[in-house]
C-alpha cells in the first residue's frame, strides 16, 4: 500500500512537529509520562508530557527522563490555571522543549510571549492552543499562537459542548490556510484521520487510542475497563450548581462519577459559607479529578477512581505497542484515501 497521498496530506503537520507522522498524543494526566511519550515519538508520532498539577521540580525531572528515552522531538502540555505557570514555562525553556500546548482556557497575559521568547540565541518554543469555537480560533491566531487544536466533545477528560465534526467544518475552512490546525476528539481509526486531513487538517490528536498501549503505565485494571467499554459508557459529568466553574469531564461511568456529584455539593456548601472563594472552588474541583484519575490509572481503583475516556473507547480492544497502533492508523488512512481516489 502506497502512503504517498497520506504523506503529502500530513507533510505540513509533520514538518511543524519535526516528526514523521502528524499524529500527536493527547496529554493524559498520569498516563502521558516519560514511557508513553518517548514511545510515541520514537514510533514517528509526537508525544506530549501531561504536566497537569506537577511542580516545576517534577516537570524538570520528567522532561529529563523523557530525553533519556528518546532523541526525537516531544512537547509539554501546561494548564493555564496552574499557579506556577510561568515557572513551568521557564523549565520548558531550560530544556529547549520544542513545542508547548496550553490547555484549560485562554492564555493568561504574558504567557504567549514567555513561551515563544528566544533563549540563549535559540528560538523559543512553538505554541499550540485549543480552539473550542471559531471566534476563539481567530483570537488565538491574532495573539500569535503557532497552531490550533480543535477538540470536540467526544474526547476524554475535560470537554467542550460541540462535536468534533461540527468544529472541524466550522474552523478548518476559515483557519487552515493561516496556521496548522490539528483535529481531536473521538478519533479511533485511520478512516477518520483521512477525512479530516482532506478537510484541511494538518494532522490529528488521539488520546484514548494510546491509553492502553503496551508502553502505557496505566494499571492493568484500568486497561481492562477500557477493553470492556463501549462508546455509550463514556459519559460527561453533570454540573449541579451553576455558580461552580465546572468544565464537564468525560469518563467511564462508575462510583467515582457519583462521588463527583457529591464533591460539587461539598464545594457549593463551602462557597455558601464563605469559607472559600470561586478560584479556590475551581482548584478543589481540579484537585478532585487529579486525585481520582491517579487512583484509577496508578492504583487500579476502577470503581472509585476516574476512568477518563473518549467515546472512541469502544475501538480500544487490546493492548498493543505504540508502533503497531500508529502503523495500523496509517494503513487504514492510506487505504481510505486510495479507495476514494479509485
Short mmCIF file of C-alpha atoms in Angstrom, two decimals:
data_model
loop_
_atom_site.label_atom_id
_atom_site.label_comp_id
_atom_site.label_asym_id
_atom_site.label_seq_id
_atom_site.Cartn_x
_atom_site.Cartn_y
_atom_site.Cartn_z
CA UNK A 1 0.00 0.00 0.00
CA UNK A 2 1.49 3.31 -1.03
CA UNK A 3 1.27 6.12 1.51
CA UNK A 4 2.21 8.87 -0.96
CA UNK A 5 -1.14 10.69 -0.73
CA UNK A 6 -1.25 10.36 3.06
CA UNK A 7 2.34 11.57 3.40
CA UNK A 8 1.52 14.58 1.25
CA UNK A 9 -1.55 15.49 3.33
CA UNK A 10 0.43 15.09 6.57
CA UNK A 11 3.54 16.93 5.34
CA UNK A 12 2.65 20.28 6.90
CA UNK A 13 1.87 18.82 10.31
CA UNK A 14 4.89 16.52 10.30
CA UNK A 15 7.16 19.44 9.40
CA UNK A 16 5.60 21.54 12.16
CA UNK A 17 6.48 18.93 14.78
CA UNK A 18 9.69 17.72 13.16
CA UNK A 19 8.44 14.13 13.15
CA UNK A 20 7.46 11.52 10.56
CA UNK A 21 3.74 11.29 11.24
CA UNK A 22 1.39 14.17 12.11
CA UNK A 23 -0.25 12.20 14.93
CA UNK A 24 0.19 13.73 18.36
CA UNK A 25 -0.85 12.13 21.59
CA UNK A 26 -3.29 13.98 23.81
CA UNK A 27 -1.88 14.87 27.22
CA UNK A 28 -3.48 12.42 29.64
CA UNK A 29 -2.58 13.07 33.28
CA UNK A 30 -0.69 10.16 34.88
CA UNK A 31 -0.67 8.35 31.50
CA UNK A 32 1.25 10.71 29.21
CA UNK A 33 4.53 10.43 31.07
CA UNK A 34 8.09 9.54 30.02
CA UNK A 35 7.39 5.96 28.88
CA UNK A 36 4.39 6.59 26.62
CA UNK A 37 5.65 9.98 25.40
CA UNK A 38 9.05 8.63 24.34
CA UNK A 39 7.47 5.56 22.74
CA UNK A 40 5.15 7.72 20.60
CA UNK A 41 7.98 9.99 19.49
CA UNK A 42 10.25 7.02 18.79
CA UNK A 43 7.48 5.48 16.65
CA UNK A 44 7.33 8.59 14.45
CA UNK A 45 4.46 10.38 16.16
CA UNK A 46 4.62 13.31 18.57
CA UNK A 47 4.44 12.60 22.29
CA UNK A 48 3.29 15.24 24.78
CA UNK A 49 4.01 15.20 28.52
CA UNK A 50 0.96 15.97 30.64
CA UNK A 51 2.27 18.40 33.23
CA UNK A 52 -1.09 18.71 34.99
CA UNK A 53 -0.52 19.67 38.62
CA UNK A 54 3.23 18.92 38.60
CA UNK A 55 5.57 21.29 40.41
CA UNK A 56 8.41 22.84 38.38
CA UNK A 57 10.80 20.37 40.03
CA UNK A 58 8.71 17.37 38.99
CA UNK A 59 8.34 18.66 35.42
CA UNK A 60 12.10 19.24 35.24
CA UNK A 61 12.72 15.62 36.22
CA UNK A 62 10.05 14.28 33.82
CA UNK A 63 11.45 16.16 30.83
CA UNK A 64 14.98 14.99 31.65
CA UNK A 65 13.79 11.38 31.98
CA UNK A 66 11.93 11.59 28.65
CA UNK A 67 15.01 12.99 26.91
CA UNK A 68 16.95 9.99 28.20
CA UNK A 69 14.50 7.68 26.39
CA UNK A 70 14.23 9.48 23.04
CA UNK A 71 16.23 11.87 20.88
CA UNK A 72 13.09 12.72 18.90
CA UNK A 73 11.01 15.88 19.46
CA UNK A 74 8.25 15.89 22.06
CA UNK A 75 6.11 18.55 23.70
CA UNK A 76 4.75 19.57 27.09
CA UNK A 77 1.11 20.33 27.93
CA UNK A 78 0.65 23.08 30.54
CA UNK A 79 -2.61 24.08 32.25
CA UNK A 80 -3.34 27.82 32.11
CA UNK A 81 -4.74 27.92 35.68
CA UNK A 82 -1.59 26.41 37.23
CA UNK A 83 -0.39 28.84 39.94
CA UNK A 84 3.23 28.33 38.83
CA UNK A 85 2.61 28.53 35.08
CA UNK A 86 5.47 30.90 34.36
CA UNK A 87 7.96 28.80 36.35
CA UNK A 88 6.83 25.75 34.33
CA UNK A 89 7.33 27.70 31.09
CA UNK A 90 10.85 28.52 32.28
CA UNK A 91 11.56 24.82 32.93
CA UNK A 92 10.48 24.01 29.37
CA UNK A 93 12.78 26.74 28.03
CA UNK A 94 15.74 25.45 30.06
CA UNK A 95 15.26 22.05 28.40
CA UNK A 96 14.77 23.53 24.91
CA UNK A 97 11.33 21.90 24.67
CA UNK A 98 10.31 22.46 21.04
CA UNK A 99 6.52 22.67 21.49
CA UNK A 100 4.23 23.74 24.33
CA UNK A 101 0.49 23.06 24.42
CA UNK A 102 -1.58 25.42 26.59
CA UNK A 103 -4.86 23.93 27.81
CA UNK A 104 -7.66 24.93 30.15
CA UNK A 105 -8.65 28.32 28.80
CA UNK A 106 -7.28 31.38 27.06
CA UNK A 107 -3.56 32.01 27.63
CA UNK A 108 -3.01 34.42 30.55
CA UNK A 109 -1.28 37.74 29.91
CA UNK A 110 2.38 37.36 29.04
CA UNK A 111 2.32 33.56 28.68
CA UNK A 112 2.42 33.51 24.87
CA UNK A 113 5.39 35.86 24.81
CA UNK A 114 7.17 33.85 27.52
CA UNK A 115 6.75 30.57 25.63
CA UNK A 116 7.84 31.95 22.26
CA UNK A 117 10.72 34.11 23.55
CA UNK A 118 14.19 33.17 22.20
CA UNK A 119 16.61 31.92 24.86
CA UNK A 120 20.40 31.90 24.65
CA UNK A 121 20.38 32.50 20.92
CA UNK A 122 17.89 29.69 20.29
CA UNK A 123 14.34 30.07 19.01
CA UNK A 124 11.56 29.83 21.56
CA UNK A 125 9.02 27.01 21.62
CA UNK A 126 6.16 26.70 19.17
CA UNK A 127 2.80 27.15 20.88
CA UNK A 128 -0.41 25.19 20.34
CA UNK A 129 -3.73 26.19 21.91
CA UNK A 130 -7.19 24.65 21.95
CA UNK A 131 -9.88 26.44 19.93
CA UNK A 132 -13.39 25.43 21.08
CA UNK A 133 -15.07 27.96 18.76
CA UNK A 134 -14.28 29.84 15.54
CA UNK A 135 -14.26 33.23 17.29
CA UNK A 136 -11.64 31.96 19.76
CA UNK A 137 -9.63 30.37 16.94
CA UNK A 138 -9.39 33.76 15.26
CA UNK A 139 -8.49 35.48 18.52
CA UNK A 140 -5.73 32.96 19.25
CA UNK A 141 -4.32 33.35 15.73
CA UNK A 142 -4.17 37.13 16.21
CA UNK A 143 -2.46 36.58 19.57
CA UNK A 144 0.43 34.80 17.87
CA UNK A 145 -0.11 31.11 18.59
CA UNK A 146 1.60 28.83 16.08
CA UNK A 147 -1.08 26.14 15.73
CA UNK A 148 -4.55 25.23 16.91
CA UNK A 149 -6.09 22.05 18.26
CA UNK A 150 -9.80 21.62 17.53
CA UNK A 151 -11.13 19.15 20.09
CA UNK A 152 -14.74 18.02 20.14
CA UNK A 153 -16.89 16.81 22.99
CA UNK A 154 -16.35 13.13 22.09
CA UNK A 155 -12.89 13.37 23.68
CA UNK A 156 -11.97 12.03 27.10
CA UNK A 157 -11.22 14.26 30.09
CA UNK A 158 -12.26 17.91 30.07
CA UNK A 159 -14.54 18.65 27.13
CA UNK A 160 -16.47 21.44 25.43
CA UNK A 161 -20.08 21.33 24.21
CA UNK A 162 -19.58 20.92 20.43
CA UNK A 163 -18.89 17.74 18.42
CA UNK A 164 -15.59 17.28 16.58
CA UNK A 165 -17.23 17.01 13.15
CA UNK A 166 -19.06 20.32 13.64
CA UNK A 167 -15.98 22.16 14.95
CA UNK A 168 -13.90 20.83 12.06
CA UNK A 169 -16.45 22.02 9.49
CA UNK A 170 -16.66 25.41 11.18
CA UNK A 171 -12.97 26.09 11.80
CA UNK A 172 -10.92 24.28 9.12
CA UNK A 173 -12.25 26.22 6.08
CA UNK A 174 -11.62 29.51 7.89
CA UNK A 175 -8.31 28.85 9.63
CA UNK A 176 -6.38 26.01 7.95
CA UNK A 177 -4.63 28.29 5.46
CA UNK A 178 -3.46 30.67 8.20
CA UNK A 179 -1.83 28.14 10.51
CA UNK A 180 -1.74 24.38 11.15
CA UNK A 181 -4.94 23.02 12.69
CA UNK A 182 -4.99 19.60 14.38
CA UNK A 183 -8.30 17.80 14.93
CA UNK A 184 -9.05 15.79 18.09
CA UNK A 185 -11.93 14.06 19.85
CA UNK A 186 -13.45 10.68 19.09
CA UNK A 187 -10.81 9.61 16.57
CA UNK A 188 -10.11 5.89 16.77
CA UNK A 189 -9.47 4.74 13.19
CA UNK A 190 -7.47 5.85 10.19
CA UNK A 191 -10.53 6.46 8.03
CA UNK A 192 -11.45 9.42 10.26
CA UNK A 193 -7.89 10.71 10.09
CA UNK A 194 -8.03 10.65 6.28
CA UNK A 195 -11.32 12.56 6.28
CA UNK A 196 -10.03 15.37 8.50
CA UNK A 197 -6.80 15.64 6.51
CA UNK A 198 -8.82 16.02 3.31
CA UNK A 199 -10.83 18.76 5.01
CA UNK A 200 -7.62 20.71 5.59
CA UNK A 201 -6.32 19.49 8.94
CA UNK A 202 -2.53 19.38 9.30
CA UNK A 203 -2.81 16.29 11.49
CA UNK A 204 -4.74 14.75 14.37
CA UNK A 205 -4.54 14.24 18.11
CA UNK A 206 -5.51 10.96 19.76
CA UNK A 207 -5.56 10.14 23.46
CA UNK A 208 -7.88 7.24 24.25
CA UNK A 209 -6.40 5.08 21.47
CA UNK A 210 -2.97 5.29 23.16
CA UNK A 211 -4.09 4.99 26.81
CA UNK A 212 -3.85 1.20 26.77
CA UNK A 213 -0.68 0.86 24.69
CA UNK A 214 1.88 -1.66 25.90
CA UNK A 215 4.15 1.24 26.88
CA UNK A 216 1.41 2.95 28.92
CA UNK A 217 2.00 2.64 32.68
CA UNK A 218 -1.77 2.56 33.31
CA UNK A 219 -2.79 -0.19 35.74
CA UNK A 220 -3.98 -3.48 34.18
CA UNK A 221 -7.41 -2.90 35.79
CA UNK A 222 -7.65 0.48 34.05
CA UNK A 223 -6.82 -1.09 30.69
CA UNK A 224 -9.31 -3.94 31.18
CA UNK A 225 -12.06 -1.40 31.88
CA UNK A 226 -11.28 0.23 28.51
CA UNK A 227 -11.34 -3.12 26.70
CA UNK A 228 -14.80 -3.91 28.13
CA UNK A 229 -16.30 -0.47 27.44
CA UNK A 230 -18.39 0.74 24.53
CA UNK A 231 -18.86 4.30 23.27
CA UNK A 232 -22.02 4.83 25.32
CA UNK A 233 -20.15 4.01 28.55
CA UNK A 234 -18.03 7.17 28.25
CA UNK A 235 -20.34 9.81 29.72
CA UNK A 236 -19.92 13.50 30.56
CA UNK A 237 -20.12 14.71 34.16
CA UNK A 238 -23.04 16.88 35.23
CA UNK A 239 -22.78 20.38 36.73
CA UNK A 240 -25.16 20.61 39.71
CA UNK A 241 -24.56 24.25 40.70
CA UNK A 242 -24.40 26.95 38.00
CA UNK A 243 -22.05 29.02 40.19
CA UNK A 244 -19.33 26.38 40.13
CA UNK A 245 -16.79 26.72 37.31
CA UNK A 246 -17.12 23.06 36.37
CA UNK A 247 -15.93 22.02 32.92
CA UNK A 248 -17.60 18.68 32.03
CA UNK A 249 -15.32 15.64 32.14
CA UNK A 250 -15.93 12.54 30.00
CA UNK A 251 -15.15 9.25 31.73
CA UNK A 252 -16.47 5.71 32.02
CA UNK A 253 -19.45 5.61 34.37
CA UNK A 254 -18.66 4.17 37.82
CA UNK A 255 -18.98 5.01 41.52
CA UNK A 256 -16.41 7.77 41.06
CA UNK A 257 -18.84 9.55 38.74
CA UNK A 258 -21.37 9.71 41.58
CA UNK A 259 -18.67 10.82 44.02
CA UNK A 260 -18.00 13.86 41.84
CA UNK A 261 -21.62 14.94 42.23
CA UNK A 262 -21.18 14.76 46.00
CA UNK A 263 -17.91 16.71 45.74
CA UNK A 264 -19.69 19.51 43.91
CA UNK A 265 -22.28 19.74 46.69
CA UNK A 266 -19.48 19.90 49.26
CA UNK A 267 -17.71 22.73 47.40
CA UNK A 268 -21.00 24.59 46.88
CA UNK A 269 -21.65 24.46 50.64
CA UNK A 270 -18.19 25.89 51.32
CA UNK A 271 -18.97 28.71 48.89
CA UNK A 272 -22.27 29.36 50.66
CA UNK A 273 -20.47 29.56 53.99
CA UNK A 274 -17.84 31.95 52.65
CA UNK A 275 -15.07 29.50 53.53
CA UNK A 276 -13.59 29.59 50.01
CA UNK A 277 -13.76 31.91 47.00
CA UNK A 278 -14.52 30.96 43.41
CA UNK A 279 -10.86 30.47 42.47
CA UNK A 280 -10.33 28.07 45.37
CA UNK A 281 -13.55 26.29 44.41
CA UNK A 282 -12.22 25.65 40.92
CA UNK A 283 -8.91 24.37 42.29
CA UNK A 284 -10.75 21.99 44.61
CA UNK A 285 -12.67 20.59 41.63
CA UNK A 286 -9.46 20.19 39.61
CA UNK A 287 -7.66 18.53 42.53
CA UNK A 288 -10.56 16.10 42.84
CA UNK A 289 -10.13 14.99 39.24
CA UNK A 290 -6.35 14.73 39.54
CA UNK A 291 -6.66 12.51 42.62
CA UNK A 292 -9.49 10.41 41.21
CA UNK A 293 -7.61 9.87 37.96
CA UNK A 294 -4.49 8.80 39.82
CA UNK A 295 -6.47 6.25 41.83
CA UNK A 296 -7.69 4.67 38.59
CA UNK A 297 -4.56 4.91 36.44
CA UNK A 298 -1.88 4.17 39.03
CA UNK A 299 -3.67 2.27 41.81
CA UNK A 300 -6.16 0.39 39.62
CA UNK A 301 -9.23 1.56 41.55
CA UNK A 302 -11.72 1.34 38.70
CA UNK A 303 -14.76 1.79 40.93
CA UNK A 304 -13.82 4.85 42.97
CA UNK A 305 -11.27 6.38 40.61
CA UNK A 306 -11.86 8.35 37.42
CA UNK A 307 -11.72 6.36 34.18
CA UNK A 308 -11.33 9.31 31.81
CA UNK A 309 -12.01 8.06 28.29
CA UNK A 310 -13.27 9.38 24.98
CA UNK A 311 -16.16 7.87 23.06
CA UNK A 312 -13.63 6.12 20.81
CA UNK A 313 -13.00 3.75 23.76
CA UNK A 314 -15.07 1.06 22.02
CA UNK A 315 -12.31 0.87 19.40
CA UNK A 316 -9.70 0.06 22.06
CA UNK A 317 -9.90 -3.71 22.31
CA UNK A 318 -6.39 -4.95 23.11
CA UNK A 319 -3.03 -3.90 24.48
CA UNK A 320 -0.71 -3.13 21.55
CA UNK A 321 2.68 -1.46 21.15
CA UNK A 322 2.54 2.21 20.16
CA UNK A 323 4.35 1.46 16.90
CA UNK A 324 1.63 -1.05 15.95
CA UNK A 325 -1.15 1.42 16.77
CA UNK A 326 0.40 4.16 14.62
CA UNK A 327 1.15 1.75 11.75
CA UNK A 328 -2.45 0.48 11.83
CA UNK A 329 -3.88 4.00 11.81
CA UNK A 330 -1.64 4.99 8.90
CA UNK A 331 -2.55 1.88 6.90
CA UNK A 332 -6.27 2.49 7.47
CA UNK A 333 -5.91 6.13 6.43
CA UNK A 334 -3.89 5.29 3.32
CA UNK A 335 -6.40 2.62 2.30
CA UNK A 336 -9.30 5.06 2.73
CA UNK A 337 -7.56 7.67 0.57
CA UNK A 338 -6.80 5.15 -2.17
CA UNK A 339 -10.38 3.88 -2.13
CA UNK A 340 -11.68 7.41 -2.64
CA UNK A 341 -9.24 8.10 -5.46
CA UNK A 342 -10.20 4.94 -7.33
#
